[in-house]
Amino acid sequence: MKTIMRAAAGCLCGLGAWCALLAPRRNQPGWERLDGVRYAHRGLHNLERGRPENSLAAFRAAAEAGFGAELDLHLMADGNLAVVHDSDLTRVCGRRVFIEDLTAEDLPEYPLQGTEERIPLFQDVLEIFENRTPLIVELKVERGNADALTDAAMALLEGWRGTYCVESFHPGALLRLKEKYPEVIRGQLSQNFMRDSEVGGLALPTRFAMTHLLTTAFTRPDFVAYNCVDRGNVSLRLMKRLYGVHEVAWTVRERGVMEALEEEGVACIFEKFVP
């Protein structure tokens, strides 16, 4: 009996420690301006209509339709910020080159997905959304540039007349926000990294920690942006139940799924349809 009692006590202590690790930051002002908005994934893109993902045309379409937008930032060699999802431009531009090795002057040479649109600079996208709908800004950390990327993004966002939050898969970016820009609403991006052992070449302990949001103990995000097909994750459920953490779901591709999520108070990043 004593053995059973000790085991039970150990399990309770372990559960308590797990829950403590998952405590987010709470009650940070500003979420109310982001809530209740539908966010177009990489802009309201439609390649058949000449609006590739993360293009100025896609962002204009989103803003004009009254949607917010999610976008991706990479830090280029000259310190400028490019709005593009992939570091390797093979998929979106058909050329084997990395955006981190380019400068702003190079971008006109890189058409997006066979259209006349080019990879935009972050400041050009900000002009579209100024005093309009909100942005979810994802920081794409590459080559250990979490601090430099975060600082470059905040240099443009500070004083910008618009509403935004910042998210990243990389906890280093969130730590930088926590330490240097605590007023900014920050979010941890995640998904089930345990499904695929080859994801980003990540080691098993890293994939486990990221899947189960264990970096929360250090980064204290205001929200969690989780892959909508993986949102049954136990850590996400605990964070919502115990702490009421804000949830953003990505990427929603069906109207019915979006409506169900919104009934639960989940903010949605959508694509492939127009709500």
XYZ file of C-alpha atoms in Angstrom:
275
model
C 0.000 0.000 0.000
C 2.828 2.386 0.855
C 4.377 1.701 -2.531
C 1.096 2.538 -4.262
C 0.735 5.715 -2.199
C 4.263 6.820 -3.045
C 3.666 6.123 -6.731
C 0.424 8.103 -6.662
C 2.143 10.983 -4.871
C 4.916 10.927 -7.445
C 2.410 11.026 -10.304
C 0.604 13.964 -8.728
C 3.850 15.830 -8.223
C 4.823 15.136 -11.826
C 1.457 16.351 -13.099
C 1.720 19.458 -10.957
C 5.189 20.213 -12.311
C 3.984 19.654 -15.888
C 1.091 22.055 -15.368
C 3.408 24.643 -13.815
C 5.682 24.464 -16.865
C 2.720 25.273 -19.109
C 1.658 28.517 -17.406
C 1.468 31.269 -20.069
C 1.463 34.998 -19.528
C -2.069 36.087 -18.683
C -4.158 39.227 -19.051
C -1.748 41.127 -21.290
C -3.699 44.056 -22.787
C -4.269 44.041 -26.530
C -5.723 40.638 -27.330
C -9.192 42.148 -27.589
C -8.078 43.979 -30.762
C -6.950 40.697 -32.336
C -9.892 38.559 -31.284
C -12.902 38.022 -33.527
C -10.874 38.541 -36.717
C -10.400 36.002 -39.489
C -6.837 35.843 -40.789
C -5.963 34.999 -44.389
C -3.010 32.606 -44.462
C -0.170 34.335 -46.339
C -2.755 36.816 -47.580
C -5.909 36.084 -49.532
C -3.961 34.251 -52.202
C -5.400 32.741 -55.341
C -2.812 31.786 -57.922
C -5.389 31.415 -60.698
C -6.213 35.097 -60.220
C -2.585 36.175 -60.123
C -2.351 36.465 -56.361
C 0.394 34.118 -55.125
C 0.962 33.535 -51.425
C 2.696 36.295 -49.452
C 2.357 38.753 -52.335
C 1.252 42.369 -52.217
C -1.752 41.413 -54.354
C -2.792 38.762 -51.833
C -2.405 41.164 -48.923
C -4.362 43.912 -50.659
C -7.164 41.438 -51.355
C -7.275 40.414 -47.696
C -7.380 43.977 -46.416
C -10.008 45.042 -48.933
C -12.198 42.075 -47.951
C -11.949 43.007 -44.267
C -9.713 40.113 -43.233
C -6.555 40.210 -41.211
C -3.541 38.379 -42.548
C -0.812 36.030 -41.415
C 2.613 36.504 -42.990
C 6.164 35.163 -42.762
C 9.348 37.179 -42.235
C 12.941 36.343 -43.133
C 15.986 38.502 -42.438
C 18.012 39.206 -45.577
C 21.740 39.800 -45.964
C 21.330 43.594 -45.987
C 19.153 43.681 -42.858
C 15.880 44.109 -44.721
C 12.907 41.839 -44.048
C 11.413 39.756 -46.843
C 7.858 38.459 -46.665
C 8.117 34.872 -47.899
C 7.470 31.487 -46.336
C 10.416 29.375 -47.460
C 14.067 30.131 -46.882
C 14.895 28.114 -50.004
C 13.151 29.861 -52.913
C 12.933 26.792 -55.143
C 9.215 26.223 -54.508
C 7.986 29.810 -54.746
C 10.432 31.233 -57.310
C 11.832 28.208 -59.099
C 15.419 29.079 -58.194
C 17.717 27.321 -55.754
C 18.787 30.260 -53.595
C 18.209 31.215 -49.977
C 16.444 34.434 -49.072
C 18.953 35.081 -46.261
C 21.663 35.455 -48.914
C 19.784 38.091 -50.933
C 19.307 41.843 -50.572
C 16.358 44.093 -51.290
C 17.909 45.024 -54.630
C 17.786 41.374 -55.686
C 14.053 40.876 -55.132
C 12.810 42.195 -58.511
C 14.607 39.234 -60.078
C 12.442 36.728 -58.179
C 8.874 36.476 -59.525
C 6.472 34.534 -57.332
C 5.063 31.303 -58.774
C 5.247 32.439 -62.384
C 3.302 35.675 -61.857
C 4.270 39.333 -62.135
C 4.301 39.595 -58.345
C 7.644 39.743 -56.530
C 8.693 38.929 -52.971
C 7.660 42.022 -50.999
C 9.476 43.842 -48.241
C 7.816 43.957 -44.844
C 7.441 47.737 -44.871
C 5.419 47.527 -48.088
C 2.974 45.088 -46.503
C 2.689 47.283 -43.406
C 1.568 50.184 -45.589
C -1.371 48.112 -46.829
C -2.622 47.263 -43.330
C -1.956 50.547 -41.572
C -5.097 51.596 -39.652
C -6.901 48.561 -41.081
C -7.200 44.904 -40.090
C -4.649 43.135 -37.836
C -1.584 41.139 -38.768
C -0.169 37.913 -37.352
C 3.564 38.190 -37.979
C 5.533 34.940 -38.003
C 9.280 35.162 -37.464
C 11.173 32.555 -39.500
C 14.414 32.045 -37.600
C 17.304 30.751 -39.707
C 21.005 30.307 -38.988
C 20.627 31.295 -35.342
C 19.348 34.799 -36.136
C 16.499 34.897 -33.591
C 17.646 38.105 -31.893
C 18.567 39.968 -35.076
C 15.359 38.938 -36.839
C 13.195 39.943 -33.888
C 14.933 43.289 -33.488
C 14.586 44.054 -37.203
C 10.873 43.254 -37.142
C 10.271 45.360 -34.057
C 12.187 48.297 -35.537
C 9.491 48.485 -38.227
C 6.538 47.611 -36.008
C 7.274 50.090 -33.240
C 5.290 53.204 -34.018
C 3.407 51.528 -36.875
C -0.238 52.563 -36.838
C -1.791 49.139 -36.886
C -2.665 46.100 -34.801
C -0.447 43.040 -34.718
C 0.907 40.121 -32.734
C 4.138 38.189 -33.267
C 4.564 34.414 -33.300
C 7.274 31.888 -34.014
C 8.061 28.205 -33.801
C 11.471 29.162 -32.445
C 11.462 29.874 -28.680
C 14.485 32.132 -29.100
C 12.345 34.720 -30.866
C 9.764 34.609 -28.075
C 12.484 34.975 -25.459
C 13.744 38.077 -27.244
C 10.226 39.506 -27.272
C 9.783 38.676 -23.596
C 13.037 40.298 -22.567
C 13.166 43.345 -24.834
C 9.602 43.960 -26.074
C 7.315 42.812 -23.252
C 4.407 44.970 -24.418
C 4.033 42.920 -27.621
C 1.478 40.102 -27.777
C 3.573 36.985 -28.469
C 2.571 33.480 -29.507
C 4.111 30.025 -29.642
C 3.581 28.178 -32.895
C 3.445 24.412 -32.703
C 2.114 21.146 -34.070
C 2.594 17.424 -33.523
C 6.291 17.085 -34.304
C 6.240 13.474 -33.126
C 4.448 12.356 -36.309
C 7.477 12.816 -38.508
C 10.974 11.985 -37.301
C 12.483 14.010 -40.151
C 10.895 17.372 -39.345
C 13.635 19.952 -39.655
C 16.219 17.415 -38.569
C 15.135 17.959 -34.979
C 16.252 15.545 -32.274
C 13.618 13.530 -30.421
C 13.824 15.549 -27.156
C 13.390 18.786 -29.103
C 10.418 17.434 -31.046
C 8.832 16.243 -27.786
C 9.343 19.579 -26.034
C 7.983 21.563 -28.986
C 4.986 19.284 -29.460
C 4.068 19.569 -25.792
C 4.809 23.303 -25.479
C 7.365 22.814 -22.709
C 9.311 25.951 -23.664
C 6.344 27.861 -22.216
C 8.163 27.735 -18.868
C 10.706 30.207 -20.296
C 8.855 32.151 -22.982
C 5.428 32.694 -21.330
C 3.463 33.268 -24.542
C 0.131 35.086 -24.613
C -1.314 32.640 -27.130
C -0.634 29.291 -28.731
C -1.007 28.881 -32.501
C -1.443 25.144 -33.045
C -2.014 23.088 -36.167
C -5.784 22.609 -36.226
C -5.515 18.882 -36.986
C -3.370 18.380 -33.862
C -5.279 20.496 -31.354
C -6.213 17.491 -29.227
C -2.691 17.789 -27.792
C -2.817 17.291 -24.010
C -0.596 20.268 -23.221
C -2.725 22.629 -25.286
C -5.835 21.295 -23.591
C -4.286 21.798 -20.149
C -3.248 25.356 -21.000
C -6.758 26.171 -22.130
C -8.479 24.471 -19.196
C -6.173 25.692 -16.425
C -5.086 29.085 -17.685
C -7.504 30.081 -20.430
C -4.675 30.621 -22.903
C -5.721 32.201 -26.187
C -5.682 29.764 -29.108
C -5.093 30.388 -32.792
C -5.758 27.506 -35.209
C -3.824 27.035 -38.449
C -4.447 26.351 -41.247
C -8.222 26.004 -41.534
C -9.380 24.927 -44.999
C -13.100 24.258 -44.494
C -15.867 26.692 -43.611
C -17.557 24.267 -41.223
C -14.339 23.680 -39.311
C -13.811 27.416 -38.983
C -17.303 27.981 -37.667
C -16.923 25.192 -35.093
C -13.607 26.579 -33.899
C -14.983 30.087 -33.638
C -17.808 28.750 -31.476
C -15.056 27.687 -29.048
C -13.495 31.142 -29.138
C -10.555 30.085 -31.309
C -9.073 32.605 -33.752
C -8.608 31.074 -37.206
C -6.011 31.389 -39.941
C -7.683 30.199 -43.144
C -6.935 29.499 -46.808
C -8.400 27.738 -49.881
C -11.803 29.377 -49.403
C -13.269 32.811 -48.690
C -15.404 32.909 -45.530
